[in-house]
Short mmCIF file of C-alpha atoms in Angstrom, two decimals:
data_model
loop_
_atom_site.label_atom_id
_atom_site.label_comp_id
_atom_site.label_asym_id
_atom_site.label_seq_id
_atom_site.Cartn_x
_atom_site.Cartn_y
_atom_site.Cartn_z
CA UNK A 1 0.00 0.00 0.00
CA UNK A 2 1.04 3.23 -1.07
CA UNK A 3 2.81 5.76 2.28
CA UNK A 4 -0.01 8.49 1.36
CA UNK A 5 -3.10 6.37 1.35
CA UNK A 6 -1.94 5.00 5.04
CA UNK A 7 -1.83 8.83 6.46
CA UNK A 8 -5.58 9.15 7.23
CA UNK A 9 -5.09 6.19 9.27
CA UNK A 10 -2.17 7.23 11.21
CA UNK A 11 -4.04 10.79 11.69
CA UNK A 12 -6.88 8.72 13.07
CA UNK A 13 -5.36 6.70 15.28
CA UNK A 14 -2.92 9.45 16.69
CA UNK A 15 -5.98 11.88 17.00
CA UNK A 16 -7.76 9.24 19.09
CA UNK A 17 -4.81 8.59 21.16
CA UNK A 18 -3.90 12.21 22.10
CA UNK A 19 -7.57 12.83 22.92
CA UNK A 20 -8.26 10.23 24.97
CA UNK A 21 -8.94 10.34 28.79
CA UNK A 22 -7.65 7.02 29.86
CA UNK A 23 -5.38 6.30 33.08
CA UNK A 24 -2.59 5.23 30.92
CA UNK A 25 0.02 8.02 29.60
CA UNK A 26 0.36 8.56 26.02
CA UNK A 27 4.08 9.22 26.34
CA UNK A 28 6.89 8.30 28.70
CA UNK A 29 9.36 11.09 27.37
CA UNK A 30 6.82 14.06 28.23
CA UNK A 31 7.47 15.55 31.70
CA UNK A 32 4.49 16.25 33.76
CA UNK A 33 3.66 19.81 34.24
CA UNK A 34 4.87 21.94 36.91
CA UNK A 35 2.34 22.56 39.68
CA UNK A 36 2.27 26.55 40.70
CA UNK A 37 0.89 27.96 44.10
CA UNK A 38 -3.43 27.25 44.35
CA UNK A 39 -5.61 30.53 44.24
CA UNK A 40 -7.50 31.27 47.09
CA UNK A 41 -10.50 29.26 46.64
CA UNK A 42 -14.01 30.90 45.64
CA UNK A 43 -17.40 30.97 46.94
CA UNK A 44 -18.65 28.72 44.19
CA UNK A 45 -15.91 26.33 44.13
CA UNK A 46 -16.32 25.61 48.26
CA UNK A 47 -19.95 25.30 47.09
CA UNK A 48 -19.44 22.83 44.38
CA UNK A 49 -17.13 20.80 46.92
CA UNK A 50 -19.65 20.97 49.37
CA UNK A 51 -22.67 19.66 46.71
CA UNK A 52 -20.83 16.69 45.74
CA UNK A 53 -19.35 15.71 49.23
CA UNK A 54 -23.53 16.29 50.31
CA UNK A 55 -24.08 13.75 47.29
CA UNK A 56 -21.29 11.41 48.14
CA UNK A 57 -22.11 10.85 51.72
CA UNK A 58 -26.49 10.38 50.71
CA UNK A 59 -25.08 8.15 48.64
CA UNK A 60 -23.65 6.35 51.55
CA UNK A 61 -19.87 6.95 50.31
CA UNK A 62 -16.66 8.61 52.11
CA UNK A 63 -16.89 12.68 51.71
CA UNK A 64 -13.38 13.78 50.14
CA UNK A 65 -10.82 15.79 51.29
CA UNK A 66 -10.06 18.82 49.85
CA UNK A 67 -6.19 19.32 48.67
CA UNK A 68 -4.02 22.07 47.50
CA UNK A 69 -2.50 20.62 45.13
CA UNK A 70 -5.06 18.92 43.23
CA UNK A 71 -6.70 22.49 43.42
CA UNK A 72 -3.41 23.82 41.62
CA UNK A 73 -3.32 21.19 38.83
CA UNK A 74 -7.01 21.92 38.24
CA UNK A 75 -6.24 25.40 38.03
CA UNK A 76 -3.99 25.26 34.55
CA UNK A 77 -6.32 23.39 33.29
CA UNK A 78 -8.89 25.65 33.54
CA UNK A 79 -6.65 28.35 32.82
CA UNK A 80 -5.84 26.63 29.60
CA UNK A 81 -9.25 25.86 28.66
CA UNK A 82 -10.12 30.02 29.01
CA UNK A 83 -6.77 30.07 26.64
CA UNK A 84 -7.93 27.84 23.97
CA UNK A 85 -11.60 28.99 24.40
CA UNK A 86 -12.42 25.19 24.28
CA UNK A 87 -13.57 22.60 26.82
CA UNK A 88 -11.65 19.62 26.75
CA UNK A 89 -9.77 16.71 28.81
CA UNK A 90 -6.62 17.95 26.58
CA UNK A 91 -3.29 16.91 28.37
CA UNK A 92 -5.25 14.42 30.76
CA UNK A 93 -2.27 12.42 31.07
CA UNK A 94 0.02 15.60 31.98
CA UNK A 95 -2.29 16.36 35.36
CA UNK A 96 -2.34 12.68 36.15
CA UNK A 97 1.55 12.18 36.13
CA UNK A 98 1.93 15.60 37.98
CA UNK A 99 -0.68 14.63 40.87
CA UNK A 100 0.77 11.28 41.29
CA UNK A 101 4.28 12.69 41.37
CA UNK A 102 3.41 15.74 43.77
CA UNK A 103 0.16 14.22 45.04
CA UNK A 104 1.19 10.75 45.57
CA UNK A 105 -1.90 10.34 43.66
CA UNK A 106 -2.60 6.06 42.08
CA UNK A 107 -6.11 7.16 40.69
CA UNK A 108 -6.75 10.29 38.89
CA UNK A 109 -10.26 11.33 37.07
CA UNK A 110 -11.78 14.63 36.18
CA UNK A 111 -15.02 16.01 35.32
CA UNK A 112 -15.14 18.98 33.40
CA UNK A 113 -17.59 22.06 31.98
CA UNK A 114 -18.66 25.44 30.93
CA UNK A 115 -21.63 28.05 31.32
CA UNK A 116 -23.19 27.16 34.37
CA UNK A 117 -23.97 29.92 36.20
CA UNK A 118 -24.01 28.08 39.44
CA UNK A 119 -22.60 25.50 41.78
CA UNK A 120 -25.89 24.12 42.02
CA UNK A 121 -26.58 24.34 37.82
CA UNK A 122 -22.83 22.42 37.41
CA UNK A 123 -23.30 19.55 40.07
CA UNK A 124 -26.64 18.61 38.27
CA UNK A 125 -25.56 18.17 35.29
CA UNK A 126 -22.86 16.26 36.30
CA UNK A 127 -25.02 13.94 37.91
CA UNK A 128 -27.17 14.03 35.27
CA UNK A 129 -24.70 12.13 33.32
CA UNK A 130 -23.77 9.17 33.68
CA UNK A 131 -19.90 9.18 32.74
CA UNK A 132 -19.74 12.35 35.19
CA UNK A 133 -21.52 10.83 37.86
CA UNK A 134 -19.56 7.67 38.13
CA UNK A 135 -16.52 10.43 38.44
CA UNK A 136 -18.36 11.51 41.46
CA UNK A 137 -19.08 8.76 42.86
CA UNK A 138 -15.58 6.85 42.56
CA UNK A 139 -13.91 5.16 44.80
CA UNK A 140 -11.66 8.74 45.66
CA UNK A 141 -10.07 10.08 48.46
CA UNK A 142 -9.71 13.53 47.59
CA UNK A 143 -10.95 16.08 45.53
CA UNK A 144 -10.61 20.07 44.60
CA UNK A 145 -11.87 22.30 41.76
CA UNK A 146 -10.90 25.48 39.95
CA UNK A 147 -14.02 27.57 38.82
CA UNK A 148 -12.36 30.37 36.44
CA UNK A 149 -14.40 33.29 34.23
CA UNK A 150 -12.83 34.27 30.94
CA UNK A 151 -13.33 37.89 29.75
CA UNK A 152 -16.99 37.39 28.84
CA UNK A 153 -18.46 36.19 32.49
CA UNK A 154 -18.53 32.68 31.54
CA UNK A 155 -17.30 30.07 34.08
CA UNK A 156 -15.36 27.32 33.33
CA UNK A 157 -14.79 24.51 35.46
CA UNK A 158 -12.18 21.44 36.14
CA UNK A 159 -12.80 19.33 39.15
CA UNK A 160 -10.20 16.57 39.74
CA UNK A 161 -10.38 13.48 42.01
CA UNK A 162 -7.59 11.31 43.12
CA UNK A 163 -7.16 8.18 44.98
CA UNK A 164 -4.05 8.15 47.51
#
């Protein structure tokens, strides 16, 4: 087969690798991001964190702690997601190696989102679905979440759970 008919495939197949949000890396040779100092946490944040620890413990499960540093790594993310004016899982893999190098972290999963207006409007529709809710609901110990506006008013959101 001809090298130019076997490119689509190899875009494919990279394109579904790179935007995947699996547990396993997609490269050994990229270093994991560096993790800068947490902002001061929000109003809304301490209420999302308090909605889905009230949901977690109805649901007869362990409330999480919060942590600093997971609150940092979510905190680029969301940063970057203002930055690229996109919501995505981009980088997954980056955050994971970073939280279980400066976290001691062995699980790491993340719900993201955009628009909501509330803590109250963003926890229901994560619950709403399913792939979110099984996030909140996993088998975590801790938890934080960076709630950032861009220039227009519009919150976006990355809330990361780990397992120590």
């Amino acid at each position: 087969m001809k090298t130019y008919k076997l490119l689509p495939v190899l875009a494919l197949v990279l394109s579904m690798g790179l935007t995947s949000c699996s547990t396993e890396s997609v490269s050994d040779d990229i270093e994991s991001i560096e993790v800068p100092v947490a902002p001061q946490a929000k109003q809304i944040e301490i209420e999302i964190m308090e909605l889905i620890n009230a949901h977690r413990i109805t649901s007869g499960l362990n409330p999480l702690n919060d942590h600093v540093t997971v609150k940092a790594v979510a905190f680029t993310h969301t940063d970057y997601m203002i930055e690229e004016d996109n919501v995505s899982h981009d980088n997954f893999f980056l955050r994971q190696q970073s939280l279980q190098d400066n976290a001691n972290a062995n699980i790491v999963s993340e719900n993201v989102a955009y628009g909501f207006n509330s803590a109250e409007a963003v926890v229901n529709a994560w619950l709403n679905s399913p792939s979110h809710r099984e996030t909140i609901e996993g088998n975590f110990t801790d938890f934080d979440i960076s709630a950032e506006q861009n220039n227009e008013g519009r919150w976006y959101f990355t809330n990361i759970f780990i397992k120590r």
